[in-house]
Amino acid sequence: MSQLLQHLINGLASGTIYALVALGYTMVYGVLKLINFAHGDVMMVGVYMGYATAFALGREAQRSLWGVVIIFAVAMGGCALLGFLIERFAYRPLREKPRLTALITAIGISFALSYGFQLDIGFLPGASPRAFPEVIVPTEWFIIGDRDVVVWNWQVISFLIAVTLMVTLQFLVYRTRFGKAMRAVSWDHRTAALMGIPTDRIIALTFMLSSALAAGAGLLYAIKDTSVSPLMGLYVGLKAFVAAVIGGIGNVPGAVVGALLLGLVEEFVVGYAASTWRDAVAFGFLILVLLVKPGGLFGRVAAEKV
């Protein structure tokens, strides 16, 4: 029982990180019907921004509360700007083109970021993996029994940060004028423009918001796994995309549920089978869900609207 509880805690901690990235895929798909395959690489850029900021602050400052806030603010703000630039100069000129054109462009941006960051030129980090600074010193906060269940501080903090960001996003989407405009653009951006909604601005803000969430998720992932590399965005981004499809691409609550389920499935596979099976089982779980519900767990309504 204690082993099951430990795996539940670990799975939820991983799932919340996947959820933040999956929400970015879902938001962009919702407003443009575009799979932004560069999203995971934007997350990677945010991690390196946080890495550079942490080293600029120094060991003592980076571990303080304000140091952590500054690291997250710089990374999320920088990625928001990057998301705006990608939307403005890569996707917006292709908005009325066939969707395949935008999809190929997204793959090209992904490769440009992931392989461009492997160049050891100027400010680029190079291909070698690096250890992310311990901005949150690992500490055992809760111990149940004879160390049968251990909850670490980074798990609690990551979970709280992720939940706070998701609740804030939910509030923005369903309780603000921006969220109402975004849902209108998602329904039909041409009709929304005729109704006076600034569609270009809403889409740009959506990209900025999704990119900022990706940066936050990337920092939480780096704090958990400590090792960062230019190709980390491809791996985490693909997992988050799987989570978004499981929940129903374009559905915000579905992305969260899909990510939590994926995190739990991976953790149970690692705990009760073998870690080498983790990726295969994750994609097998995706195939199983799509066989039962082709639109994803919560994708039925969205499929009917289309």
Tab-separated table of C-alpha atoms in Angstrom:
chain	number	residue	atom	x	y	z
A	1	MET	CA	0.000	0.000	0.000
A	2	SER	CA	2.815	2.390	0.902
A	3	GLN	CA	4.547	1.618	-2.408
A	4	LEU	CA	1.328	2.406	-4.281
A	5	LEU	CA	1.012	5.721	-2.456
A	6	GLN	CA	4.607	6.630	-3.311
A	7	HIS	CA	4.004	5.909	-6.984
A	8	LEU	CA	0.816	7.994	-6.918
A	9	ILE	CA	2.740	10.959	-5.514
A	10	ASN	CA	5.540	10.605	-8.059
A	11	GLY	CA	3.084	10.164	-10.943
A	12	LEU	CA	1.067	13.250	-10.030
A	13	ALA	CA	4.272	15.296	-9.701
A	14	SER	CA	5.305	14.293	-13.229
A	15	GLY	CA	1.784	14.652	-14.612
A	16	THR	CA	1.396	18.259	-13.503
A	17	ILE	CA	4.554	19.190	-15.428
A	18	TYR	CA	3.267	17.437	-18.553
A	19	ALA	CA	-0.032	19.263	-18.050
A	20	LEU	CA	1.521	22.730	-18.305
A	21	VAL	CA	3.150	21.861	-21.626
A	22	ALA	CA	0.032	20.055	-22.893
A	23	LEU	CA	-2.053	23.147	-22.173
A	24	GLY	CA	0.126	25.080	-24.615
A	25	TYR	CA	-0.575	22.583	-27.391
A	26	THR	CA	-4.272	22.699	-26.571
A	27	MET	CA	-4.524	26.504	-26.521
A	28	VAL	CA	-2.739	26.984	-29.843
A	29	TYR	CA	-4.738	24.215	-31.481
A	30	GLY	CA	-7.908	25.765	-30.102
A	31	VAL	CA	-7.369	29.147	-31.782
A	32	LEU	CA	-5.567	28.101	-34.984
A	33	LYS	CA	-6.235	24.354	-35.405
A	34	LEU	CA	-2.432	24.068	-35.591
A	35	ILE	CA	-0.193	21.514	-33.868
A	36	ASN	CA	2.689	23.713	-32.726
A	37	PHE	CA	5.496	21.151	-32.772
A	38	ALA	CA	7.974	23.873	-31.771
A	39	HIS	CA	6.264	24.153	-28.387
A	40	GLY	CA	8.567	21.688	-26.621
A	41	ASP	CA	11.621	23.506	-27.947
A	42	VAL	CA	10.263	26.814	-26.661
A	43	MET	CA	10.172	25.063	-23.286
A	44	MET	CA	13.844	24.137	-23.741
A	45	VAL	CA	14.747	27.756	-24.488
A	46	GLY	CA	12.996	28.782	-21.275
A	47	VAL	CA	15.050	26.265	-19.302
A	48	TYR	CA	18.292	27.725	-20.648
A	49	MET	CA	17.063	31.236	-19.871
A	50	GLY	CA	16.430	30.105	-16.306
A	51	TYR	CA	19.841	28.405	-16.263
A	52	ALA	CA	21.611	31.600	-17.327
A	53	THR	CA	19.609	33.718	-14.879
A	54	ALA	CA	20.400	31.374	-11.980
A	55	PHE	CA	24.128	31.564	-12.633
A	56	ALA	CA	23.959	35.340	-13.021
A	57	LEU	CA	22.305	35.602	-9.590
A	58	GLY	CA	24.883	33.394	-7.845
A	59	ARG	CA	24.521	30.415	-5.518
A	60	GLU	CA	23.062	32.253	-2.523
A	61	ALA	CA	20.623	34.516	-4.375
A	62	GLN	CA	19.298	31.798	-6.672
A	63	ARG	CA	18.115	29.741	-3.687
A	64	SER	CA	16.187	32.587	-2.072
A	65	LEU	CA	12.477	33.106	-2.628
A	66	TRP	CA	13.062	36.231	-4.695
A	67	GLY	CA	15.785	34.461	-6.643
A	68	VAL	CA	13.391	31.689	-7.657
A	69	VAL	CA	10.732	34.277	-8.575
A	70	ILE	CA	13.240	36.166	-10.741
A	71	ILE	CA	14.366	32.951	-12.486
A	72	PHE	CA	10.773	32.006	-13.314
A	73	ALA	CA	9.871	35.578	-14.339
A	74	VAL	CA	12.835	35.943	-16.719
A	75	ALA	CA	12.308	32.511	-18.299
A	76	MET	CA	8.548	32.889	-18.694
A	77	GLY	CA	8.821	36.480	-19.927
A	78	GLY	CA	11.554	35.578	-22.412
A	79	CYS	CA	9.558	32.658	-23.770
A	80	ALA	CA	6.442	34.809	-24.031
A	81	LEU	CA	8.446	37.168	-26.267
A	82	LEU	CA	9.771	34.202	-28.261
A	83	GLY	CA	6.229	32.874	-28.711
A	84	PHE	CA	5.119	36.285	-29.980
A	85	LEU	CA	7.972	36.411	-32.509
A	86	ILE	CA	7.261	32.880	-33.751
A	87	GLU	CA	3.569	33.648	-34.230
A	88	ARG	CA	4.171	37.040	-35.833
A	89	PHE	CA	6.873	36.115	-38.333
A	90	ALA	CA	6.388	32.366	-38.897
A	91	TYR	CA	2.716	31.486	-38.467
A	92	ARG	CA	0.753	34.667	-39.176
A	93	PRO	CA	1.867	34.970	-42.837
A	94	LEU	CA	0.712	31.366	-43.348
A	95	ARG	CA	-2.652	31.677	-41.633
A	96	GLU	CA	-4.680	31.491	-44.837
A	97	LYS	CA	-2.402	28.877	-46.413
A	98	PRO	CA	-3.030	25.104	-46.299
A	99	ARG	CA	-2.568	23.677	-42.797
A	100	LEU	CA	0.206	21.393	-44.005
A	101	THR	CA	2.327	24.468	-44.776
A	102	ALA	CA	2.036	25.725	-41.192
A	103	LEU	CA	2.702	22.232	-39.845
A	104	ILE	CA	5.927	21.923	-41.846
A	105	THR	CA	6.922	25.389	-40.649
A	106	ALA	CA	6.362	24.313	-37.029
A	107	ILE	CA	8.613	21.284	-37.536
A	108	GLY	CA	11.247	23.524	-39.118
A	109	ILE	CA	11.185	25.927	-36.162
A	110	SER	CA	11.482	22.951	-33.811
A	111	PHE	CA	14.587	21.679	-35.588
A	112	ALA	CA	16.066	25.179	-35.793
A	113	LEU	CA	15.769	25.664	-32.032
A	114	SER	CA	16.770	22.181	-30.872
A	115	TYR	CA	19.754	21.818	-33.200
A	116	GLY	CA	20.655	25.511	-33.259
A	117	PHE	CA	21.129	25.458	-29.491
A	118	GLN	CA	23.666	22.663	-29.921
A	119	LEU	CA	26.067	25.100	-31.581
A	120	ASP	CA	28.813	26.235	-29.239
A	121	ILE	CA	28.892	29.770	-30.614
A	122	GLY	CA	28.467	32.957	-28.609
A	123	PHE	CA	25.620	32.668	-26.123
A	124	LEU	CA	24.460	29.271	-27.441
A	125	PRO	CA	25.059	26.490	-24.874
A	126	GLY	CA	26.405	23.676	-27.064
A	127	ALA	CA	25.333	20.042	-27.263
A	128	SER	CA	26.708	18.816	-23.927
A	129	PRO	CA	24.131	18.252	-21.166
A	130	ARG	CA	24.415	20.573	-18.185
A	131	ALA	CA	23.392	20.278	-14.567
A	132	PHE	CA	20.634	22.720	-13.660
A	133	PRO	CA	21.437	24.695	-10.482
A	134	GLU	CA	19.781	23.581	-7.244
A	135	VAL	CA	17.455	26.545	-6.929
A	136	ILE	CA	15.346	24.364	-4.626
A	137	VAL	CA	17.568	22.333	-2.306
A	138	PRO	CA	16.074	18.783	-2.069
A	139	THR	CA	14.612	18.247	1.396
A	140	GLU	CA	12.387	15.505	2.758
A	141	TRP	CA	9.223	17.218	3.953
A	142	PHE	CA	6.971	14.264	4.799
A	143	ILE	CA	7.993	10.753	5.792
A	144	ILE	CA	5.420	8.032	6.432
A	145	GLY	CA	6.425	4.883	8.273
A	146	ASP	CA	9.999	3.651	8.076
A	147	ARG	CA	10.653	5.767	4.979
A	148	ASP	CA	7.968	3.792	3.154
A	149	VAL	CA	6.610	7.004	1.641
A	150	VAL	CA	8.777	10.093	1.181
A	151	VAL	CA	7.500	13.416	-0.128
A	152	TRP	CA	10.210	15.841	-1.196
A	153	ASN	CA	9.937	19.611	-1.031
A	154	TRP	CA	10.462	20.014	-4.791
A	155	GLN	CA	7.488	17.708	-5.426
A	156	VAL	CA	5.178	19.802	-3.251
A	157	ILE	CA	6.496	23.117	-4.575
A	158	SER	CA	6.322	21.959	-8.214
A	159	PHE	CA	2.797	20.662	-7.702
A	160	LEU	CA	1.654	23.933	-6.083
A	161	ILE	CA	3.274	26.081	-8.798
A	162	ALA	CA	1.783	23.943	-11.564
A	163	VAL	CA	-1.699	23.952	-10.000
A	164	THR	CA	-1.507	27.725	-9.463
A	165	LEU	CA	-0.611	28.287	-13.118
A	166	MET	CA	-3.384	25.948	-14.298
A	167	VAL	CA	-6.006	27.601	-12.075
A	168	THR	CA	-4.872	31.025	-13.303
A	169	LEU	CA	-5.191	29.836	-16.897
A	170	GLN	CA	-8.649	28.419	-16.212
A	171	PHE	CA	-9.686	31.782	-14.758
A	172	LEU	CA	-8.304	33.667	-17.767
A	173	VAL	CA	-10.043	31.413	-20.281
A	174	TYR	CA	-13.476	31.249	-18.647
A	175	ARG	CA	-13.768	34.371	-16.476
A	176	THR	CA	-12.184	37.249	-18.408
A	177	ARG	CA	-12.901	39.220	-21.587
A	178	PHE	CA	-9.662	37.926	-23.070
A	179	GLY	CA	-10.802	34.361	-22.446
A	180	LYS	CA	-14.182	35.050	-24.002
A	181	ALA	CA	-12.477	36.553	-27.049
A	182	MET	CA	-10.097	33.607	-27.262
A	183	ARG	CA	-12.989	31.135	-27.202
A	184	ALA	CA	-14.739	33.158	-29.913
A	185	VAL	CA	-11.611	33.065	-32.084
A	186	SER	CA	-11.374	29.333	-31.421
A	187	TRP	CA	-14.916	28.857	-32.685
A	188	ASP	CA	-14.435	30.862	-35.910
A	189	HIS	CA	-11.701	33.500	-36.209
A	190	ARG	CA	-13.200	35.046	-39.355
A	191	THR	CA	-16.609	35.594	-37.751
A	192	ALA	CA	-14.891	36.836	-34.572
A	193	ALA	CA	-13.036	39.443	-36.646
A	194	LEU	CA	-16.323	40.613	-38.202
A	195	MET	CA	-17.721	41.048	-34.673
A	196	GLY	CA	-14.897	43.451	-33.826
A	197	ILE	CA	-12.603	41.075	-31.932
A	198	PRO	CA	-8.904	41.820	-32.634
A	199	THR	CA	-8.073	38.273	-33.758
A	200	ASP	CA	-4.386	38.960	-34.472
A	201	ARG	CA	-3.882	40.295	-30.957
A	202	ILE	CA	-5.801	37.440	-29.336
A	203	ILE	CA	-3.838	34.800	-31.249
A	204	ALA	CA	-0.531	36.517	-30.406
A	205	LEU	CA	-1.462	36.692	-26.720
A	206	THR	CA	-2.431	33.016	-26.815
A	207	PHE	CA	1.001	32.109	-28.164
A	208	MET	CA	2.658	34.263	-25.511
A	209	LEU	CA	0.628	32.667	-22.731
A	210	SER	CA	1.245	29.105	-23.927
A	211	SER	CA	4.978	29.790	-24.309
A	212	ALA	CA	5.175	31.234	-20.793
A	213	LEU	CA	3.467	28.117	-19.401
A	214	ALA	CA	5.954	25.949	-21.307
A	215	ALA	CA	8.862	27.837	-19.731
A	216	GLY	CA	7.400	27.344	-16.250
A	217	ALA	CA	6.953	23.634	-16.938
A	218	GLY	CA	10.500	23.378	-18.261
A	219	LEU	CA	11.948	24.887	-15.098
A	220	LEU	CA	9.950	22.506	-12.928
A	221	TYR	CA	11.166	19.589	-15.072
A	222	ALA	CA	14.779	20.792	-14.804
A	223	ILE	CA	14.489	21.108	-11.026
A	224	LYS	CA	13.224	17.517	-10.913
A	225	ASP	CA	15.678	15.894	-13.343
A	226	THR	CA	18.560	18.431	-12.986
A	227	SER	CA	20.082	17.531	-16.388
A	228	VAL	CA	19.263	19.881	-19.277
A	229	SER	CA	20.186	19.615	-22.955
A	230	PRO	CA	19.056	21.161	-26.262
A	231	LEU	CA	17.108	18.014	-27.174
A	232	MET	CA	15.102	17.838	-23.948
A	233	GLY	CA	12.259	19.792	-25.543
A	234	LEU	CA	11.684	17.117	-28.176
A	235	TYR	CA	11.203	14.406	-25.539
A	236	VAL	CA	9.064	16.342	-23.067
A	237	GLY	CA	7.127	18.064	-25.849
A	238	LEU	CA	6.235	14.754	-27.465
A	239	LYS	CA	5.012	13.362	-24.135
A	240	ALA	CA	2.932	16.474	-23.524
A	241	PHE	CA	1.461	16.223	-27.025
A	242	VAL	CA	0.476	12.624	-26.280
A	243	ALA	CA	-1.174	13.831	-23.070
A	244	ALA	CA	-3.097	16.544	-24.954
A	245	VAL	CA	-4.347	14.009	-27.510
A	246	ILE	CA	-5.356	11.575	-24.773
A	247	GLY	CA	-7.442	14.263	-23.086
A	248	GLY	CA	-8.838	15.596	-26.365
A	249	ILE	CA	-6.767	18.131	-28.287
A	250	GLY	CA	-8.315	21.577	-27.949
A	251	ASN	CA	-9.956	20.812	-24.591
A	252	VAL	CA	-8.296	22.581	-21.628
A	253	PRO	CA	-9.553	20.303	-18.790
A	254	GLY	CA	-8.901	17.299	-21.025
A	255	ALA	CA	-5.232	18.266	-21.414
A	256	VAL	CA	-4.815	18.337	-17.643
A	257	VAL	CA	-6.560	14.987	-17.125
A	258	GLY	CA	-4.614	13.388	-19.973
A	259	ALA	CA	-1.312	14.624	-18.566
A	260	LEU	CA	-2.069	13.357	-15.060
A	261	LEU	CA	-3.093	9.957	-16.439
A	262	LEU	CA	0.076	9.768	-18.532
A	263	GLY	CA	2.234	10.652	-15.534
A	264	LEU	CA	0.572	7.953	-13.446
A	265	VAL	CA	0.830	5.325	-16.192
A	266	GLU	CA	4.542	6.021	-16.664
A	267	GLU	CA	5.215	5.898	-12.939
A	268	PHE	CA	3.377	2.607	-12.462
A	269	VAL	CA	5.255	1.066	-15.398
A	270	VAL	CA	8.592	2.154	-13.948
A	271	GLY	CA	7.618	1.001	-10.457
A	272	TYR	CA	6.029	-2.348	-11.241
A	273	ALA	CA	7.595	-3.356	-14.573
A	274	ALA	CA	10.723	-1.841	-16.140
A	275	SER	CA	11.771	1.705	-16.988
A	276	THR	CA	12.661	0.597	-20.528
A	277	TRP	CA	8.959	-0.043	-21.160
A	278	ARG	CA	7.836	3.422	-20.090
A	279	ASP	CA	7.741	5.120	-23.502
A	280	ALA	CA	6.254	2.096	-25.277
A	281	VAL	CA	3.462	1.787	-22.703
A	282	ALA	CA	2.772	5.541	-22.896
A	283	PHE	CA	2.169	5.363	-26.632
A	284	GLY	CA	0.278	2.108	-26.225
A	285	PHE	CA	-2.001	3.883	-23.758
A	286	LEU	CA	-2.543	6.639	-26.347
A	287	ILE	CA	-3.500	4.080	-29.016
A	288	LEU	CA	-5.876	2.338	-26.601
A	289	VAL	CA	-7.641	5.602	-25.722
A	290	LEU	CA	-7.987	6.587	-29.386
A	291	LEU	CA	-9.393	3.173	-30.272
A	292	VAL	CA	-12.106	3.615	-27.659
A	293	LYS	CA	-12.624	7.373	-28.124
A	294	PRO	CA	-11.085	8.704	-31.352
A	295	GLY	CA	-11.473	12.302	-30.212
A	296	GLY	CA	-9.743	11.722	-26.887
A	297	LEU	CA	-11.342	11.387	-23.468
A	298	PHE	CA	-12.955	14.844	-23.599
A	299	GLY	CA	-12.780	15.517	-27.340
A	300	ARG	CA	-16.314	14.486	-28.335
A	301	VAL	CA	-17.913	17.959	-28.206
A	302	ALA	CA	-15.004	19.600	-30.023
A	303	ALA	CA	-15.175	16.976	-32.766
A	304	GLU	CA	-18.877	17.629	-33.251
A	305	LYS	CA	-18.345	21.375	-33.606
A	306	VAL	CA	-15.811	20.862	-36.342
